Coordinates of C-alpha atoms in Angstrom, one line a residue:
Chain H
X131 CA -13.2 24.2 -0.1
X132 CA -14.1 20.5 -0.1
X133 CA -12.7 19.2 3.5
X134 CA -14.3 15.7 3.4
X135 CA -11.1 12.9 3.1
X136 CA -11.8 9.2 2.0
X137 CA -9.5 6.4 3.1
X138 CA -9.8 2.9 1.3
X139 CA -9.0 0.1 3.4
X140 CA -7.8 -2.8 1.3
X141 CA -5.4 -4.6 3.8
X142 CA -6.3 -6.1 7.3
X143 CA -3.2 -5.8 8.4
X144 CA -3.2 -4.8 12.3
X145 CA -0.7 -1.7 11.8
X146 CA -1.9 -0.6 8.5
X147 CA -5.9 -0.3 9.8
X148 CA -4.5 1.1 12.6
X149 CA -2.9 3.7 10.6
X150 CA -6.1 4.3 8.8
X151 CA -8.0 4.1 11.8
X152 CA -5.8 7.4 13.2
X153 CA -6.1 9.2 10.0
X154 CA -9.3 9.0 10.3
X155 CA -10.0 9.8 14.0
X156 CA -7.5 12.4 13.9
X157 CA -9.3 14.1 10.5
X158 CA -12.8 13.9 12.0
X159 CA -11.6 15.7 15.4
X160 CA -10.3 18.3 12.9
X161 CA -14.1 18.8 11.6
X162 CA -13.8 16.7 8.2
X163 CA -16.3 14.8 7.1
X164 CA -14.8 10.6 6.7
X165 CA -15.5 7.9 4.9
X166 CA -13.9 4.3 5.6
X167 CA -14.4 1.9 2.5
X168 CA -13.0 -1.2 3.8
X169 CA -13.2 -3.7 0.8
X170 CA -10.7 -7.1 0.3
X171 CA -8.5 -8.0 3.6
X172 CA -9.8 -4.7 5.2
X173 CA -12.9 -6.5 5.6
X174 CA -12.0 -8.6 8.3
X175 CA -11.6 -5.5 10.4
X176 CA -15.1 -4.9 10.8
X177 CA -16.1 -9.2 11.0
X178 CA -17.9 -9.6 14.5
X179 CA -16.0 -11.4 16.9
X180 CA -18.6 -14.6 17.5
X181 CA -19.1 -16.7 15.1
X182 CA -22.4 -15.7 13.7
X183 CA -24.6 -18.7 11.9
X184 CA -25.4 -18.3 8.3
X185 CA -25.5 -20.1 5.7
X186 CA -22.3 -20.5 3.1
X187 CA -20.7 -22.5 0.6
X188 CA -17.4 -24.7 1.0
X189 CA -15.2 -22.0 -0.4
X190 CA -16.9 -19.2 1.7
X191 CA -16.5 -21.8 4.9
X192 CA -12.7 -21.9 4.2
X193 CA -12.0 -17.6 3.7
X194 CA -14.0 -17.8 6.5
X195 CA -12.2 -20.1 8.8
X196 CA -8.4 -19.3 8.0
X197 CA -9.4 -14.8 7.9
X198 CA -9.1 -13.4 11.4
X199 CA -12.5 -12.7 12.7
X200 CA -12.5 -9.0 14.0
X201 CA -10.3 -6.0 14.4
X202 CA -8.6 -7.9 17.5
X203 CA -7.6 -11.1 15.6
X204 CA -5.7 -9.2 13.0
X205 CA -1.7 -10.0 12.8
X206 CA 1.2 -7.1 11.8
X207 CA 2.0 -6.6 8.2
X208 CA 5.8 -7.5 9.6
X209 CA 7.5 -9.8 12.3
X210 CA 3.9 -11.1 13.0
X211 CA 5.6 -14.1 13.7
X212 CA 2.6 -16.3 13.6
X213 CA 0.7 -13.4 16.1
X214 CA 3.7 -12.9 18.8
X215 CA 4.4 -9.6 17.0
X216 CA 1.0 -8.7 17.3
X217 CA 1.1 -9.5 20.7
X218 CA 4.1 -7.6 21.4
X219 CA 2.7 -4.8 19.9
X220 CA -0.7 -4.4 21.7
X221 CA 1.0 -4.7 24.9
X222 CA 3.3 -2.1 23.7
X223 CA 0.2 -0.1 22.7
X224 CA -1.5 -0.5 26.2
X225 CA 1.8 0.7 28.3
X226 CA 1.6 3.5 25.9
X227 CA -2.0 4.6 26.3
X228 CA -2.3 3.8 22.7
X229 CA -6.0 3.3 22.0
X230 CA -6.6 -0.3 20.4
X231 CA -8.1 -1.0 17.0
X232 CA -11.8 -1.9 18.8
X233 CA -11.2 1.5 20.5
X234 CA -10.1 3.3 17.6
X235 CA -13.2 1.8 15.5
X236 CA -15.9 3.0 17.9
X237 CA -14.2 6.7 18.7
X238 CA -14.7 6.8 14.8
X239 CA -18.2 6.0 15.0
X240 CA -19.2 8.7 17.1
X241 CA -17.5 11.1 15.6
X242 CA -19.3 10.1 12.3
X243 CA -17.0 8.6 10.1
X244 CA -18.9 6.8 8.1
X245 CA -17.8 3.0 7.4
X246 CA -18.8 1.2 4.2
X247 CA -18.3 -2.5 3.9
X248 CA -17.5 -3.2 0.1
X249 CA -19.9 -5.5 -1.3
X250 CA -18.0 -7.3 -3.8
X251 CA -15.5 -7.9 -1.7
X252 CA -18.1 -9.5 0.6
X253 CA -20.0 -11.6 -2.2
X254 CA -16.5 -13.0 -3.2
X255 CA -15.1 -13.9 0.2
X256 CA -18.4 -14.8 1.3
X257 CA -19.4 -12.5 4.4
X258 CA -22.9 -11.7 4.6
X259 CA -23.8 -9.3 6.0
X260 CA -24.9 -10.3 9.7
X261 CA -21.4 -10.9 9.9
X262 CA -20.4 -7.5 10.6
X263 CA -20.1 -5.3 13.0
X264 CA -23.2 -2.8 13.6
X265 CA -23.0 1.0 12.4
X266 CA -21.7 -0.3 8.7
X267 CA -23.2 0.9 5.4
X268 CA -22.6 -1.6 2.3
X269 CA -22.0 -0.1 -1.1
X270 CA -19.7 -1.1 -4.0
X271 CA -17.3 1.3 -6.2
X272 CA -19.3 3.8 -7.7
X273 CA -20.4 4.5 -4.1
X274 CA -16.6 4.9 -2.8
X275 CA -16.1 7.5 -6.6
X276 CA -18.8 9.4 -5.6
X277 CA -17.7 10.1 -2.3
X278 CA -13.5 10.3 -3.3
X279 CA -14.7 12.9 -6.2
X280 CA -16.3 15.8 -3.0
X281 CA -13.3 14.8 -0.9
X282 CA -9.5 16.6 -1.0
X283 CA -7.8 13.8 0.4
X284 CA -8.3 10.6 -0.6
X285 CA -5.9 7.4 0.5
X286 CA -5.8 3.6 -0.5
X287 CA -4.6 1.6 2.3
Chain A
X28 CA -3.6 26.4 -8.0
X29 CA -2.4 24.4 -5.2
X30 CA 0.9 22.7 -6.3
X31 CA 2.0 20.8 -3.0
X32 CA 2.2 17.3 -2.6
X33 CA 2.5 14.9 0.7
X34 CA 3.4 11.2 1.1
X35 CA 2.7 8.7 4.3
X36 CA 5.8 6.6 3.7
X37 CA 4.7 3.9 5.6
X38 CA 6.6 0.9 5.0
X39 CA 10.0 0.2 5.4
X40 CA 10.6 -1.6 2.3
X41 CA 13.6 -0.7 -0.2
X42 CA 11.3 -1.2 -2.9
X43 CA 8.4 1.2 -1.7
X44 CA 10.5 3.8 -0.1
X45 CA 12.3 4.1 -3.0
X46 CA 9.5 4.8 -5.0
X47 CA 8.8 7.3 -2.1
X48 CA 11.7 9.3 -3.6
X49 CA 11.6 8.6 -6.7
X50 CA 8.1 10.9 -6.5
X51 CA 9.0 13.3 -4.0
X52 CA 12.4 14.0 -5.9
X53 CA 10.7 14.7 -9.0
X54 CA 7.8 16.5 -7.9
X55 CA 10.5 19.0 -5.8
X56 CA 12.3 18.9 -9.3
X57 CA 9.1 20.4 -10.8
X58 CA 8.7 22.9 -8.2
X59 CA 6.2 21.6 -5.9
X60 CA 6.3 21.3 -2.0
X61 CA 6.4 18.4 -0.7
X62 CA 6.2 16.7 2.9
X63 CA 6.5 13.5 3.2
X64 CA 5.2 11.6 6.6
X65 CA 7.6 8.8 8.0
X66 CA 5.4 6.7 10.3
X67 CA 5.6 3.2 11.2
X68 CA 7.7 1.0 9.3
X69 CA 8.8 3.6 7.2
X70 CA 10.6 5.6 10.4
X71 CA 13.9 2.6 9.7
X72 CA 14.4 4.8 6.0
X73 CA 15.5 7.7 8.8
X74 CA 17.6 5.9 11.5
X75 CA 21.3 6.6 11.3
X76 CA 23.6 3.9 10.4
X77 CA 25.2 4.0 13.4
X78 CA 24.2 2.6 17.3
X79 CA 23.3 5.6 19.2
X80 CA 23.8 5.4 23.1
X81 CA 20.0 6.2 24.3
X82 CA 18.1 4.7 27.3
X83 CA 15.6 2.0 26.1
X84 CA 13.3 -0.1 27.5
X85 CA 13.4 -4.3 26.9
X86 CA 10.7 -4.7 24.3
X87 CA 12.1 -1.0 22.8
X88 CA 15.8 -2.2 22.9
X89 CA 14.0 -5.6 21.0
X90 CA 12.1 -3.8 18.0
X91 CA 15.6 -1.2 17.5
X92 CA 17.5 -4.8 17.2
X93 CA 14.9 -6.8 15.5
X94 CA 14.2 -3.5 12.3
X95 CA 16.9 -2.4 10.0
X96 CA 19.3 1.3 11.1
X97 CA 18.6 3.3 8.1
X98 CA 18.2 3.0 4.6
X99 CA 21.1 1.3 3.5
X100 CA 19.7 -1.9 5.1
X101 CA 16.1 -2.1 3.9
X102 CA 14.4 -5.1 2.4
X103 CA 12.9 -6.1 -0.7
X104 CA 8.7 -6.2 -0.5
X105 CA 8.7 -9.3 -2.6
X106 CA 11.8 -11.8 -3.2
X107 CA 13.9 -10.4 -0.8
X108 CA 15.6 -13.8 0.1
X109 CA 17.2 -12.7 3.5
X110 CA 18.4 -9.4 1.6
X111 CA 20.2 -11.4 -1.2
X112 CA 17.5 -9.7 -3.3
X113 CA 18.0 -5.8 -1.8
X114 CA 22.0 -6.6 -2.5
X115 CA 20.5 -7.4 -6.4
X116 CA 18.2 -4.7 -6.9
X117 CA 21.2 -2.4 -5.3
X118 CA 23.6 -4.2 -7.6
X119 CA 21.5 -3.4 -10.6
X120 CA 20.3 0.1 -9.9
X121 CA 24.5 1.2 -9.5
X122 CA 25.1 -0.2 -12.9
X123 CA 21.9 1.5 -14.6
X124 CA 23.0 4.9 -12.6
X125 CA 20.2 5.0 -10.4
X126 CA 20.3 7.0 -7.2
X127 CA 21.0 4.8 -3.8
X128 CA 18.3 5.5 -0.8
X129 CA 20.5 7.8 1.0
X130 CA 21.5 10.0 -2.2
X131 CA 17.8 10.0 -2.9
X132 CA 17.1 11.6 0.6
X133 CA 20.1 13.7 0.6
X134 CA 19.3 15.3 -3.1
X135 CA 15.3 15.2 -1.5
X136 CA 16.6 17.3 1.3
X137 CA 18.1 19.6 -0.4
X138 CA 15.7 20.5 -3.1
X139 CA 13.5 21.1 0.2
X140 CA 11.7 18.3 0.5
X141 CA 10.3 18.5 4.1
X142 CA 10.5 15.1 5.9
X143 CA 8.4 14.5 9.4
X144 CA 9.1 12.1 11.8
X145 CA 5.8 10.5 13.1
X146 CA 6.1 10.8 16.6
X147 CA 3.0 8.7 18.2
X148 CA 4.9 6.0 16.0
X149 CA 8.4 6.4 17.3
X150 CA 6.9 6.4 20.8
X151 CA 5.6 2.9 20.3
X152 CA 8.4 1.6 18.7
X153 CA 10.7 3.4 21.1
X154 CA 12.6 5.2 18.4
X155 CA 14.5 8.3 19.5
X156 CA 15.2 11.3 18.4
X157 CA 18.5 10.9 18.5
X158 CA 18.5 7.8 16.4
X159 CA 17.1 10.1 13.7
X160 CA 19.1 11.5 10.7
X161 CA 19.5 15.4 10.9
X162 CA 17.1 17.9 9.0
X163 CA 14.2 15.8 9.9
X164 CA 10.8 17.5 12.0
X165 CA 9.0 15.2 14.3
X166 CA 5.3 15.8 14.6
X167 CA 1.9 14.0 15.0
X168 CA -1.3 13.1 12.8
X169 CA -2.9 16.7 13.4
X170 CA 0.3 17.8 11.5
X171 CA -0.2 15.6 8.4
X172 CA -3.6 16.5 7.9
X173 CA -3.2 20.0 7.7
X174 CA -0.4 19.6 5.1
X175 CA -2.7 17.1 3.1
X176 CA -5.9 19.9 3.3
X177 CA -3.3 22.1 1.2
X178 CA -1.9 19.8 -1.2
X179 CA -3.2 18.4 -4.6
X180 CA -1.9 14.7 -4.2
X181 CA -1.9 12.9 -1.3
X182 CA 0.1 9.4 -1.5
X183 CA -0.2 6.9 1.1
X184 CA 2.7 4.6 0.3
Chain Z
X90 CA -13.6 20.7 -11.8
X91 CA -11.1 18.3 -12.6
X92 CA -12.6 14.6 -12.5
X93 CA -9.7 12.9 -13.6
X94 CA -8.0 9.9 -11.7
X95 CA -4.4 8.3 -11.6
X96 CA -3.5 5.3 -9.5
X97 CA -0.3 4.0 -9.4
X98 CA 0.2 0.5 -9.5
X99 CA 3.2 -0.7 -7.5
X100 CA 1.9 -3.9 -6.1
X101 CA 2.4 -7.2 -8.9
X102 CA -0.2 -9.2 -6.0
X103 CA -3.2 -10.3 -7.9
X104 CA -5.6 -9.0 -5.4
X105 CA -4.3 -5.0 -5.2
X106 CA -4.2 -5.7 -9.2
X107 CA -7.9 -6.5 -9.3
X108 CA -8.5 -3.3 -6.8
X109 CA -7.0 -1.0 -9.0
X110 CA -8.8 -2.1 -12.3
X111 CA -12.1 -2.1 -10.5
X112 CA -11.5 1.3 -9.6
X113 CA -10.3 2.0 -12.9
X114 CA -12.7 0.6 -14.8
X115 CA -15.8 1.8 -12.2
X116 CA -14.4 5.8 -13.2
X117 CA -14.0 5.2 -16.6
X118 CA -17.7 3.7 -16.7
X119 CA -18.8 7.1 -14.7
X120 CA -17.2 9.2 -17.2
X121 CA -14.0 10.2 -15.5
X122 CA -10.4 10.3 -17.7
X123 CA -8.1 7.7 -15.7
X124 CA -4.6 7.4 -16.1
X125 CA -2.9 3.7 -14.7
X126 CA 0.9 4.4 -13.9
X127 CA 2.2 0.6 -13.6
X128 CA 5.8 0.5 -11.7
X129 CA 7.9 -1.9 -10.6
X130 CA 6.2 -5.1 -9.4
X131 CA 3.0 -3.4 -11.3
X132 CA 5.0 -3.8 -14.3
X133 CA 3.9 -8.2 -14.5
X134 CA 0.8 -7.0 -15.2
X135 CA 1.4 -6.0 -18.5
X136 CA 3.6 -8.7 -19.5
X137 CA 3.0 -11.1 -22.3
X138 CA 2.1 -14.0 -21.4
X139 CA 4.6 -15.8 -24.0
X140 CA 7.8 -15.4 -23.8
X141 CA 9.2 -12.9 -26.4
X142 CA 12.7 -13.1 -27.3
X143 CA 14.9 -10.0 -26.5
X144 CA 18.2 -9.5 -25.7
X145 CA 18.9 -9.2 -21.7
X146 CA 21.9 -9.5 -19.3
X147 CA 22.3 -12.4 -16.5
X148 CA 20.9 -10.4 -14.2
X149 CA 17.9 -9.5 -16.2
X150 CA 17.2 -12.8 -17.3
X151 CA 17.3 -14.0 -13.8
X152 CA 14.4 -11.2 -12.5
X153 CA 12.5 -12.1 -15.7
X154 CA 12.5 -15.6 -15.3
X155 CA 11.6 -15.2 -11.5
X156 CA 8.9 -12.6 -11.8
X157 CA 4.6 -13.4 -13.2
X158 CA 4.8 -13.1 -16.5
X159 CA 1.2 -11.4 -17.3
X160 CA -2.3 -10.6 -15.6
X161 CA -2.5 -14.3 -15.4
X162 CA 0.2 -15.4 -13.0
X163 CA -0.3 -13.0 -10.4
X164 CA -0.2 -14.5 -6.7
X165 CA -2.2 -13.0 -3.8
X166 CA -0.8 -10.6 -1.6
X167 CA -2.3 -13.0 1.5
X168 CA -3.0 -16.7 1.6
X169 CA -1.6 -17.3 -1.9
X170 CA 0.4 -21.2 -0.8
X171 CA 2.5 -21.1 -3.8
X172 CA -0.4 -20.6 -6.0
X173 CA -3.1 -22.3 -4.7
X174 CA -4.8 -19.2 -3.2
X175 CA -4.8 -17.5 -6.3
X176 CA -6.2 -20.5 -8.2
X177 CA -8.9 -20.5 -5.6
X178 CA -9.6 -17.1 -5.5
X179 CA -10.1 -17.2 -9.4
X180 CA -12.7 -20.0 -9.4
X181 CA -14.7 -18.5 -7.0
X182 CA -14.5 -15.1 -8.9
X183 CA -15.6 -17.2 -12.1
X184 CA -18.2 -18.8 -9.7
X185 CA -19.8 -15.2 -8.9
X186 CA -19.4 -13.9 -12.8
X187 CA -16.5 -11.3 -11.5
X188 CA -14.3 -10.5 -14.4
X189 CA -10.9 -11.7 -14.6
X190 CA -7.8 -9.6 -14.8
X191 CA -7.1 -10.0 -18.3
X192 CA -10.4 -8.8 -18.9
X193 CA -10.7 -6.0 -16.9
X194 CA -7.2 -4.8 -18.3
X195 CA -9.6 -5.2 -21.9
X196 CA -12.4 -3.6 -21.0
X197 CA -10.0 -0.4 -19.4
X198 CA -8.3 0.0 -22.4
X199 CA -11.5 -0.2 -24.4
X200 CA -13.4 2.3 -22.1
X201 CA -10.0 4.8 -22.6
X202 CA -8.4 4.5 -19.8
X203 CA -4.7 5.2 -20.3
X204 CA -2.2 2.8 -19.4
X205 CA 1.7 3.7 -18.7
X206 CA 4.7 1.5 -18.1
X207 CA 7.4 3.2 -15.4
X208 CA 9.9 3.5 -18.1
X209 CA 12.8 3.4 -14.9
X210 CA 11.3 0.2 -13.7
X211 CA 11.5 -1.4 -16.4
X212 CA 15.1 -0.4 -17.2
X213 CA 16.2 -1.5 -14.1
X214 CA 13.8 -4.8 -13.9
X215 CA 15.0 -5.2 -17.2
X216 CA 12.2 -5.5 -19.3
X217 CA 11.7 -4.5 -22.3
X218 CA 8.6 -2.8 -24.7
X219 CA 8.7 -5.5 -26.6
X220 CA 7.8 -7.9 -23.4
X221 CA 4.6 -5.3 -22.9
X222 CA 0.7 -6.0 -23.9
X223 CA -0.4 -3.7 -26.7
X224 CA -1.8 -0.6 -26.3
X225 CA 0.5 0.7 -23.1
X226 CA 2.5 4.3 -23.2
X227 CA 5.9 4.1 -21.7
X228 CA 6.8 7.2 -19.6
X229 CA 8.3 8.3 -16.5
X230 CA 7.7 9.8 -12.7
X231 CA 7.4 13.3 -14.7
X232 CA 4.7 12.4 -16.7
X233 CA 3.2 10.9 -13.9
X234 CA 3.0 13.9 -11.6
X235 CA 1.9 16.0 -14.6
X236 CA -1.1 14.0 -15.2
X237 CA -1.7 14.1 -11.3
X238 CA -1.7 17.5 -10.7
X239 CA -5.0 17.5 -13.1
X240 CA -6.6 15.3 -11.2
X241 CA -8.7 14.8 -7.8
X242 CA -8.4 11.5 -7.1
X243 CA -4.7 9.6 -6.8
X244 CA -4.1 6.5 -5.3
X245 CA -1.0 4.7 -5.2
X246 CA -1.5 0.4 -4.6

């Protein structure tokens, strides 16, 4: 029986990646074979933190500047309140031993899940590659079918 | 052939969580299992109406204020207007005899629909279990995934 | 084995739009049957753009009047400031030669994918067949999970 699971992460929502991020730790500690395709607002998970010099247009310059740079910038989906919720929440997270998104991203890694950066996405919104985070395959939509068609669960985040 | 089915109900919107139902209710009508996953957001749809005496931190006592007790007080996703537009949509769905939230989860319940209670969530958002409407199980991630391995459609909602 | 997909298409935001007609149109292309279930908010996107004269209550009128009318009006789910994100995330899509939605919704139906309007949604949204594109089945939650249970790859967005 197929036991591989993709997830698709479209929003960069703090708590919804976070969601996806414990799916997806929790499924490859189970033995299933994962693969994250973070496309859209996902993206910005997987942005390095720096600002990395390359070169881009005036409408890539602006997604650029107002997206949150990195799993750590991102806000809550809800009561974000301009980053306080966000806030609120990590703190939360930490007094509860909850592991944080930056944590939750590398744990993945080593287990293997397998992170694909959408490259539409990216051409549209203007990150290049050098942008993002080390470990990341890029790959567009056929890539993601291919992969949803072996798994038995397959979520769009 | 497997015929079970399981949903994330992950946000706490009226609008999505009734859809939730909607699914789950009709799939249970066809004679499928079904689970569905409350975590995050989505935990409010299972708080009782009332205030329950339990011992709470600050910032817990602040997210049990700041989110809505139950499902009779969800939000709109979209043009929600301060919950003018929930008292709308509610308005409209009693004149076009369609099911309320809480006769959607009592009919859900009794056709067996099995409904978890995500604990890592309720532990960061310092919901108890005592805040939670009967017939519901509480369990973790590890849980979800081995209900998802043996269903046919996997929601994420 | 079954390589048919379904994706349900709650969200009306222009962004989770194009995201589900990229994926639809990227299976259709690879030979899978797909099957587009368009609910509540989902419904916009199959509105006319012109306004079609049909016979609705107050309430009706008021959703109608408030809601997209068509692929065209959509607003992004994130960073949409009244409009102006969407406008600017459609120049720089015309900028990079990525179809519009009105296309992609064209070249779907062309390749055979199947599109359905939530007949519940739209009775209690009150639109009405008339106000729907050409070409669209109308259908409930029923139909829905029938045509899921064939397939191996269901998304809800």
């Amino acid at each position: 029986m197929a036991d591989k699971k993709t997830i698709i992460v479209f929003s960069g929502d703090m708590d919804k990646v976070m969601a996806s991020l414990i799916i997806a730790n929790g499924a490859a500690a189970m033995g299933s074979e994962v693969t994250m395709f973070f496309t859209f607002w996902g993206l910005n998970t997987l942005r390095k933190a720096q600002k990395i010099k390359v070169k881009k247009d005036f409408m890539e310059k602006m997604f650029g500047w107002m997206m949150p740079r990195g799993a750590e910038k991102l806000g809550l989906s809800k009561m974000n309140f301009g980053g306080i919720g966000a806030k609120m929440m990590k703190s939360i997270m930490k007094k509860k031993n909850v592991n944080t998104l930056p944590e939750l991203i590398e744990s993945a890694q080593m287990m293997g899940v397998k992170m694909i950066a959408c490259t539409m996405s990216m051409d549209v919104m203007g990150i290049k590659e050098e942008e993002i985070i080390d470990g990341v395959e890029f790959a567009g939509v056929a890539s993601y079918l291919g992969e949803a068609d072996e798994a038995n669960v397959n979520l769009f985040i």
